[in-house]
Coordinates of C-alpha atoms and ligand atoms in Angstrom, one line a residue:
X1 CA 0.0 0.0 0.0
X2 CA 0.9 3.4 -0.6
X3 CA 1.7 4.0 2.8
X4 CA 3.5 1.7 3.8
X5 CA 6.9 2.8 5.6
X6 CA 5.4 6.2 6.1
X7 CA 4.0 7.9 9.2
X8 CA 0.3 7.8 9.2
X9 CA -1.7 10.6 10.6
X10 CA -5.2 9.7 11.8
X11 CA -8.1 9.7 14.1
X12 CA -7.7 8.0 17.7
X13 CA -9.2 8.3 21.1
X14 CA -6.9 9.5 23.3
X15 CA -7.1 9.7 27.4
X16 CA -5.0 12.2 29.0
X17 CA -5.2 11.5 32.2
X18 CA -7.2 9.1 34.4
X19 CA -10.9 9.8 35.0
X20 CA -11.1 11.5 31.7
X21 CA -13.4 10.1 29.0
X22 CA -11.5 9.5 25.4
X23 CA -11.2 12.5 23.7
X24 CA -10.9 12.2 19.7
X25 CA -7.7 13.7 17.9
X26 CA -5.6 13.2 15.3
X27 CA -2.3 10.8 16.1
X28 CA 0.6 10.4 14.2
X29 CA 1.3 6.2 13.7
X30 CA 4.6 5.3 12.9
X31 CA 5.1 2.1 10.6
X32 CA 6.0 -1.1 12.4
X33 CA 9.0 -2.5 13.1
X34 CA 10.1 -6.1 12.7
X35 CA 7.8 -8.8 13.9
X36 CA 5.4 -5.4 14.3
X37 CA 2.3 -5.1 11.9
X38 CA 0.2 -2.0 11.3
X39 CA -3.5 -2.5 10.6
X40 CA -6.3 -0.8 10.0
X41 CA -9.1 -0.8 12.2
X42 CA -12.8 -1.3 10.9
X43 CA -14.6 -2.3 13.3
X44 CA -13.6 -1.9 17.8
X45 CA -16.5 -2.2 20.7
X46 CA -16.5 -1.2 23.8
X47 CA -15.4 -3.2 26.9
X48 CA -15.9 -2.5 30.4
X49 CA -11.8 -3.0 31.1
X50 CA -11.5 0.0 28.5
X51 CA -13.8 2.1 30.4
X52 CA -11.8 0.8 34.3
X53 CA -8.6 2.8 32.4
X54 CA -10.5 6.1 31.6
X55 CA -12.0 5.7 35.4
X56 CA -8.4 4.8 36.7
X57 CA -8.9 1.8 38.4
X58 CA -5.5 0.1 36.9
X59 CA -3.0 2.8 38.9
X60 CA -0.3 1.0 37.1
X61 CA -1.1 2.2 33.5
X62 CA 0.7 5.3 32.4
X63 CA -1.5 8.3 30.2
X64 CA -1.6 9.4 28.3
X65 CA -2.9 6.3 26.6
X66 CA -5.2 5.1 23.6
X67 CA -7.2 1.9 24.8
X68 CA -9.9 -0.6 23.1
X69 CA -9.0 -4.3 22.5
X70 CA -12.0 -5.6 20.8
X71 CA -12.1 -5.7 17.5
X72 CA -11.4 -6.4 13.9
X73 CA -9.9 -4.7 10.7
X74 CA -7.1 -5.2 7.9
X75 CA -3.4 -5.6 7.4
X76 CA -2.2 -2.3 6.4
X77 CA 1.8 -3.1 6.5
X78 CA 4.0 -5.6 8.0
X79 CA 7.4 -4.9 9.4
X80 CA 10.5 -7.1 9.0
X81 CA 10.3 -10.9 9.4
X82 CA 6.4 -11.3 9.7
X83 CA 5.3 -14.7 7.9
X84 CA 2.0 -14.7 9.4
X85 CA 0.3 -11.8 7.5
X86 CA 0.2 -9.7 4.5
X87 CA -1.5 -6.4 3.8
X88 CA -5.0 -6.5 2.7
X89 CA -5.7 -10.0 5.2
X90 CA -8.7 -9.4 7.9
X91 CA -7.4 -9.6 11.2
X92 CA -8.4 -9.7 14.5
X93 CA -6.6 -8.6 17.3
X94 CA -5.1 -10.5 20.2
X95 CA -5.6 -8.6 23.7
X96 CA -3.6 -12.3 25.5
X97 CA -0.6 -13.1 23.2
X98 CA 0.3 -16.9 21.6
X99 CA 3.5 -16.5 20.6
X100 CA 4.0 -20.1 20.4
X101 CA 7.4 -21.0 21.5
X102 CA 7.0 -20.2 25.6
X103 CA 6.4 -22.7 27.9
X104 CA 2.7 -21.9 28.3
X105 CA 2.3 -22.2 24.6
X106 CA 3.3 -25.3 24.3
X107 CA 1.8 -26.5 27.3
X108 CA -2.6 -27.2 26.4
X109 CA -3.7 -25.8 29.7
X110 CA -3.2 -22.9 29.8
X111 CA -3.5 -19.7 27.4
X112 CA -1.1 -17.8 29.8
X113 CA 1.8 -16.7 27.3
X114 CA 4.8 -15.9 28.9
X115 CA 5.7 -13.4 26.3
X116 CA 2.4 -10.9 26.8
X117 CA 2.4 -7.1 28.2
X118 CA 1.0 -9.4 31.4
X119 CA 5.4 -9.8 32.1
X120 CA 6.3 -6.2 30.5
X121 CA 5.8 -2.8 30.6
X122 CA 1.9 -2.9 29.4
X123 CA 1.5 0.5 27.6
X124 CA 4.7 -0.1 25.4
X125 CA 5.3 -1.7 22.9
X126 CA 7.7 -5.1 23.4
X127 CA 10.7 -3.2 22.3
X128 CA 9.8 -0.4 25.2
X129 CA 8.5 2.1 22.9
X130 CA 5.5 4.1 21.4
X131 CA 4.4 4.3 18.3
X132 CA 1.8 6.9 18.9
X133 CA 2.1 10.6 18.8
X134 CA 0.0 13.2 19.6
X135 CA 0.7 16.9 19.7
X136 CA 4.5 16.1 20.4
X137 CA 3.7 13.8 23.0
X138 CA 4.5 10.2 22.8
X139 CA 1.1 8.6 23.5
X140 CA 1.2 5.1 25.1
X141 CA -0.2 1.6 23.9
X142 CA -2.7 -0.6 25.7
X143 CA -2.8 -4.2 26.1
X144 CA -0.3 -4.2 22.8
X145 CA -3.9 -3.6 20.7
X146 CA -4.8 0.3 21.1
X147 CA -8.1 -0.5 18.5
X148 CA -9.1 3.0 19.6
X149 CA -7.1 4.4 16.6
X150 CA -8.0 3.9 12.6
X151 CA -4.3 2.4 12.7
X152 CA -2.4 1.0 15.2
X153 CA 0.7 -1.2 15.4
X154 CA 0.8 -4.4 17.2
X155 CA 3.5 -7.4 17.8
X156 CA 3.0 -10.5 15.4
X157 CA 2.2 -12.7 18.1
X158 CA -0.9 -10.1 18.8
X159 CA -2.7 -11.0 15.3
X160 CA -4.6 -13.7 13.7
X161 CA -5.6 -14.0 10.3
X162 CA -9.2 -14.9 9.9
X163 CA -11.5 -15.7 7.2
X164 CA -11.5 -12.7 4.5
X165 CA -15.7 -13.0 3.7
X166 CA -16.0 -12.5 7.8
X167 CA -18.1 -8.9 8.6
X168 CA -15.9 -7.1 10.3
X169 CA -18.3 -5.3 12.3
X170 CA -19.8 -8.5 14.0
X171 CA -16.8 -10.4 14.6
X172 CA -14.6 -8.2 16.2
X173 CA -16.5 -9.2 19.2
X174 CA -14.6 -12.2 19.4
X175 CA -11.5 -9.6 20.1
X176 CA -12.6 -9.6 24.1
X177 CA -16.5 -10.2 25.2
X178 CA -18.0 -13.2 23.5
X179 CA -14.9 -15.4 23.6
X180 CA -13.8 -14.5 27.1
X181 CA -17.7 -15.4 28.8
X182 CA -18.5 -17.8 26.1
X183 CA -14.9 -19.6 26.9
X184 CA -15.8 -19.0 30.6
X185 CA -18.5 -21.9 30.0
X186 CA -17.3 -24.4 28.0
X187 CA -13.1 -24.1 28.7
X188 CA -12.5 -22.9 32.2
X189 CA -16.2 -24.6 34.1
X190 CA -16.5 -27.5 31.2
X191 CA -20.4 -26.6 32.2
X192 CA -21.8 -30.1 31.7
X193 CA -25.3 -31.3 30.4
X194 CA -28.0 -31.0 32.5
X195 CA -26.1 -28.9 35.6
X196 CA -27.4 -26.0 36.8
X197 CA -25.7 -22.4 36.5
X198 CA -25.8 -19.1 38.1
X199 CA -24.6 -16.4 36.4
X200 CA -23.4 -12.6 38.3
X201 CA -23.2 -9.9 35.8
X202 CA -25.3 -9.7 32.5
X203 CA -23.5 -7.3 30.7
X204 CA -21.7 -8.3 27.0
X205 CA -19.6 -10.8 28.9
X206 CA -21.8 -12.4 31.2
X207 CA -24.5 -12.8 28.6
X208 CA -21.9 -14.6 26.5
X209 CA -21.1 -17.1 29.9
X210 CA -25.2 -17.9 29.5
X211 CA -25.1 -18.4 25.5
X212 CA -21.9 -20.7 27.1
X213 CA -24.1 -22.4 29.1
X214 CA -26.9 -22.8 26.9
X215 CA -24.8 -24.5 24.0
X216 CA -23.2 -26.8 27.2
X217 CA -26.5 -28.0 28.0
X218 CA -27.2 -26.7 31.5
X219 CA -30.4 -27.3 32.3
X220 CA -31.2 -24.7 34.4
X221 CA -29.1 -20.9 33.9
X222 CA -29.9 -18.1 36.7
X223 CA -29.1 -14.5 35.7
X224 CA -28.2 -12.5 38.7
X225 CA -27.9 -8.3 37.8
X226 CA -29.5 -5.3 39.8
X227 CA -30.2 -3.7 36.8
X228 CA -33.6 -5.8 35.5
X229 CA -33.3 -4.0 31.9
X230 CA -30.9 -6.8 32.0
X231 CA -33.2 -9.9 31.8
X232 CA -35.0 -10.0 28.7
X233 CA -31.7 -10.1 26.4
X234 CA -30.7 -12.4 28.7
X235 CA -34.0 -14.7 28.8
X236 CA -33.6 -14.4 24.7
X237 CA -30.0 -15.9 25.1
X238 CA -30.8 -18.8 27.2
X239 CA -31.2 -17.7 31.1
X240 CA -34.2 -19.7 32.4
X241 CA -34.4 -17.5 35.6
X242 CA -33.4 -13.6 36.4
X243 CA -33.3 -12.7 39.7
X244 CA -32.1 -9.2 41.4
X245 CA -30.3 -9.2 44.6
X246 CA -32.4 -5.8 45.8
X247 CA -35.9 -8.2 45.8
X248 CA -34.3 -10.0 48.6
X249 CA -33.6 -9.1 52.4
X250 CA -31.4 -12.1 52.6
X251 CA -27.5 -12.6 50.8
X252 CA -28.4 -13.7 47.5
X253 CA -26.1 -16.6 47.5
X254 CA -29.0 -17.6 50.3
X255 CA -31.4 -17.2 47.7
X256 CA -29.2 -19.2 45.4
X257 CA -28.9 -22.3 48.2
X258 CA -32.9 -22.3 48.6
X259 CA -33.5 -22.5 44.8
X260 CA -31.1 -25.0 44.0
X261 CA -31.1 -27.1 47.3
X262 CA -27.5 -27.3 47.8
X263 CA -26.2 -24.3 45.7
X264 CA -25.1 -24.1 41.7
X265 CA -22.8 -26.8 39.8
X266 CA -21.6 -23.6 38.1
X267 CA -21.4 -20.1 39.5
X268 CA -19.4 -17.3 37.4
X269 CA -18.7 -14.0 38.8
X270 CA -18.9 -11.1 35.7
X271 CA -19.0 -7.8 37.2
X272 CA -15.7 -7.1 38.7
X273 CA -16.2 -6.6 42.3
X274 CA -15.2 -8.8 45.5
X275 CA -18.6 -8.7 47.1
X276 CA -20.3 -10.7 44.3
X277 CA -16.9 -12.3 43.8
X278 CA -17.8 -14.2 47.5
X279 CA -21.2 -14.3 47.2
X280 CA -20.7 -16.5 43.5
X281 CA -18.3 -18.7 45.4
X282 CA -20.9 -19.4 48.5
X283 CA -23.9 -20.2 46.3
X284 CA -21.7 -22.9 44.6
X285 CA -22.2 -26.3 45.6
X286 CA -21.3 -27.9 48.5
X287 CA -18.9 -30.6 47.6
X288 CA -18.9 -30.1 44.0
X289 CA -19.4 -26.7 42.8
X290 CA -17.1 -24.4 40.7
X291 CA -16.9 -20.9 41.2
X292 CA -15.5 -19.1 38.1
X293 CA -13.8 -15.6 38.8
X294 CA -14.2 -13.4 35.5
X295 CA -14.8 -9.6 36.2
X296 CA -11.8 -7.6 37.2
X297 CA -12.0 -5.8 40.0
X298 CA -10.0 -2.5 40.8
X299 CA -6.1 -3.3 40.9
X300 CA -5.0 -3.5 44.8
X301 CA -8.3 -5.3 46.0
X302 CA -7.9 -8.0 48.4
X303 CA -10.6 -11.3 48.2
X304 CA -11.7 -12.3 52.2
X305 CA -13.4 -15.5 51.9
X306 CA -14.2 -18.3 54.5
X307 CA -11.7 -21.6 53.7
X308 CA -14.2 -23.6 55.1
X309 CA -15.9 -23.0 51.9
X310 CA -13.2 -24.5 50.2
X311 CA -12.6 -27.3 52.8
X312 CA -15.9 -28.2 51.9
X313 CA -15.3 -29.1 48.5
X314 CA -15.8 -26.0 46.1
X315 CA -13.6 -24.8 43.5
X316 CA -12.2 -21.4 42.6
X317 CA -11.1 -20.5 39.4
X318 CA -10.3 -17.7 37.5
X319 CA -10.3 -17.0 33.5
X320 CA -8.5 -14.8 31.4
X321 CA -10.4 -14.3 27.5
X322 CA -12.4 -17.4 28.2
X323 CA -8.9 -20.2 29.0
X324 CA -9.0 -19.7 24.7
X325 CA -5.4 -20.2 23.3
X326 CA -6.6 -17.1 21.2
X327 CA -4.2 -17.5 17.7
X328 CA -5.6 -21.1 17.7
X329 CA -9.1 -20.6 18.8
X330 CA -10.2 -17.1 17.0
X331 CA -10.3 -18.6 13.4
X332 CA -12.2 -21.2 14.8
X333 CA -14.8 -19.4 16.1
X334 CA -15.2 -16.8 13.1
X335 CA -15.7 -20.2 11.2
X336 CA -18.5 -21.3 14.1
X337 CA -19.7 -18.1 13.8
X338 CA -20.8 -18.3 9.7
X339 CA -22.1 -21.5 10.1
X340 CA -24.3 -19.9 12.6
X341 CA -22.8 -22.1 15.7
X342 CA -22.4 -19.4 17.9
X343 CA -24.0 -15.8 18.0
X344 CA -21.8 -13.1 18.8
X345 CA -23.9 -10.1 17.0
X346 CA -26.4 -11.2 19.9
X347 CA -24.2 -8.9 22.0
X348 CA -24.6 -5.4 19.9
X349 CA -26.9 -3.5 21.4
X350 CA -25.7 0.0 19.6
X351 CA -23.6 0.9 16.4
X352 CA -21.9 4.3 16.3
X353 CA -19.4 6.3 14.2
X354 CA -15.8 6.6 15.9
X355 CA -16.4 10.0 16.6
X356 CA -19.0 9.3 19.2
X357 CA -16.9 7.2 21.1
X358 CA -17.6 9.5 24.1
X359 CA -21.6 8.4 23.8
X360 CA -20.3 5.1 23.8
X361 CA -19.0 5.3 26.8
X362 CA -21.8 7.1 28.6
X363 CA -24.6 4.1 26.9
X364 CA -22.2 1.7 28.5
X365 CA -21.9 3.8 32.1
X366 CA -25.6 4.1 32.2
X367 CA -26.4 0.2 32.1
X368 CA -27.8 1.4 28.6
X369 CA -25.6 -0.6 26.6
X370 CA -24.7 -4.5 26.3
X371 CA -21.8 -3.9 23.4
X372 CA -21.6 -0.8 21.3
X373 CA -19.7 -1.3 18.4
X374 CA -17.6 2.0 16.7
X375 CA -17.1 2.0 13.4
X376 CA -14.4 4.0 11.3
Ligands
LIG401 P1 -20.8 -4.6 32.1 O1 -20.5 -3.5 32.9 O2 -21.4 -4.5 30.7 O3 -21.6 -5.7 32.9 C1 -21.6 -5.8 34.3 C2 -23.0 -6.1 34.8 O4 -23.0 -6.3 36.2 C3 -24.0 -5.0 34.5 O5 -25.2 -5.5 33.8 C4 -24.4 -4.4 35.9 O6 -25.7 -4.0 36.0 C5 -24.1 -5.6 36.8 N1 -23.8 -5.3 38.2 C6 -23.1 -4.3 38.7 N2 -23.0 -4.4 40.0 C7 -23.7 -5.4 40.4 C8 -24.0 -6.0 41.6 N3 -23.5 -5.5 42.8 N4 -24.8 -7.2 41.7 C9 -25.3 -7.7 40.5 N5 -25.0 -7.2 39.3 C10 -24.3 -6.1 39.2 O7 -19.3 -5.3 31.9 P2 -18.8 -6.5 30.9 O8 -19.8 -7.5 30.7 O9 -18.2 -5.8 29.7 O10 -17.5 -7.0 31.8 C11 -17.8 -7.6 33.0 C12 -16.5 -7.8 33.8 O11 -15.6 -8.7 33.1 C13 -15.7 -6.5 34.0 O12 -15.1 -6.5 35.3 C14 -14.6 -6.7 32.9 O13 -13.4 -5.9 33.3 C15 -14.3 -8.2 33.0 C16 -13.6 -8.7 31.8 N6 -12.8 -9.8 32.1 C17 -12.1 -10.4 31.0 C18 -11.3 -11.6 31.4 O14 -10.6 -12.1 30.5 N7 -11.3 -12.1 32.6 C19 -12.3 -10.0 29.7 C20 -13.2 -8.9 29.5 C21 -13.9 -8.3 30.5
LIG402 ZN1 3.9 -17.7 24.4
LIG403 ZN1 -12.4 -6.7 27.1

């Protein structure tokens, strides 16, 4: 392409500082460097982890910054020594690295990669530098995907080449919310047929743990959110029951016991907070239950729970993008996905131009929004 090897100047969402929404300008992009690929973004939604940077939960992220990990678009250029790649190939972007020589590649339980911005400075590149400007000032990377910008540069091991007739703007979703509550389900619980699941958090990625569910054959799936605009989406996706901890004046994991006689088989906490994170793990079984940890809640938290709760035979577990070795698993999916198999668009809730990213965020602040999907 015409630019490649140049700087590219373009539109991005930038955050200044912590607890400012992202504010559009226009970024310089320099072209990538080897094993770096530049691509240009079509399609990016908006996850809750985005919005935790622009509220400055994560103290340990430096600003100014340009988030946004879920989504899709196309090779632009490739840098020196990429084989995986070529301009013009859809992509979608990897927010947990497979490079595929570490130890936790090769090892097939976990999707940990010991090679990921998780082990290195996390709003640089791998190399330990930007390659965002704006106004003069180096502007810093997030999660080594930055989708918040029509072009952005990310490490080969970040990128998978999917299916060129994929739409763009319905399967960058498997960039963060579907794959990580979907995988929730069926890799990190292995729900089994006929169990029975309760699920905390009915936002984009909780809704995905009950399509999860659903496709596991659970036979019974208990949606648990305080906001009951919630329930009908999730009734549509495969939740049997809804229930709001605010109808009760006992602990909802109470609630959960009486319903279910002995608690859930499957419990998954999706909000990000260390009261529900408890609560999930005391409605779970006793004996048998899992309790799946999924929402992230504010760096520096601390989780108090009873071991006696654990002495009596549940399990806690957390998952990172759904346990899905993501190079391996994304293409897979898009492919599920176009032979109807799984239902990510079931997630978009609103579609907006780039420029109204700051909407985007305030739909998804007010309980408004499931996923809103920006589109350049
Ligand atoms: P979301 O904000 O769209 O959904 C959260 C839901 O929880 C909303 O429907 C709220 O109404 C509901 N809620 C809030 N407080 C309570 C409460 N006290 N009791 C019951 N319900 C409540 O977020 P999301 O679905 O995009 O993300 C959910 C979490 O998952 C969030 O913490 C995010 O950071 C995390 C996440 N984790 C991974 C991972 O790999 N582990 C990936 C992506 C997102
Ligand atoms: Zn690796
Ligand atoms: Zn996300």
């Amino acid at each position: 392409m015409a630019t490649a090897g140049k700087v590219i100047k373009c539109r991005a969402a930038v955050i200044w500082e912590a607890g400012q929404i992202p504010s559009i300008e226009e970024v310089e992009v320099a072209p990538p460097r080897t094993h770096e690929i530049r691509v240009k973004i079509v399609a990016t939604g908006i996850c809750r982890t985005d919005d935790h940077v622009a509220e400055g939960l994560f103290p340990d992220i430096n600003y100014p910054v340009i988030v946004g990990h879920e989504a899709a678009g196309i090779v632009e250029s490739i840098g020196p020594e990429v084989t995986s790649v070529k301009p013009g190939d859809k992509v979608i972007p990897l927010c947990l690295t497979q490079c595929g020589e570490c130890a936790s590649c090769q090892n097939p339980k976990t999707n940990f990669c010991l090679k990921s911005h998780f082990y290195q400075p996390q709003n640089l590149m791998p190399d330990k530098t930007t390659r965002f400007t704006c106004k003069g000032k180096q502007v810093h990377h997030f999660l080594w995907t930055s989708t918040f910008s029509e072009y952005t540069v990310m490490p080969e091991s970040s990128i998978v080449k999917i299916d060129n007739a994929a739409p763009l703007e319905k399967v960058c979703l498997f960039g963060c919310g579907f794959s990580t509550g979907y995988g929730a389900a069926l890799n990190s619980a292995k729900v089994e047929p006929g169990s029975t699941c309760a699920i905390f958090g009915l936002g984009g990625v909780g809704l995905s743990v009950v399509m999860g569910c659903k496709t596991a054959g659970a036979s019974r799936i208990i949606g648990i959110d305080i906001n009951k605009e919630k329930f009908a989406k999730a009734k549509e996706l495969g939740a049997t029951e809804c229930i709001s901890p605010n109808d009760f004046d006992k602990p909802i994991e109470k609630v959960l016991v009486e319903m279910t006689g002995f608690g859930v088989d499957y419990a998954f906490e999706v909000i990000g907070r260390t009261d529900t994170a408890v609560a999930a793990l005391a409605s779970a079984r006793l004996g048998s239950g899992t309790c799946v940890l999924v929402g992230e809640p504010p760096s520096g938290s601390q989780l108090i729970i009873n071991p006696r709760l654990i002495l009596t035979g549940r399990k806690l577990k957390g998952s990172m993008l759904g346990d899905w070795k993501l190079k391996e698993a994304f293409p897979k999916l898009v492919s599920d996905y176009m032979n109807k198999r799984c239902h990510p668009e079931a997630l978009i809730s609103h579609t907006l131009p780039f420029e109204k990213i700051a909407e985007g965020f305030e739909l998804l602040r007010a309980g408004k929004s499931i996923r809103c999907i920006l589109l350049f």
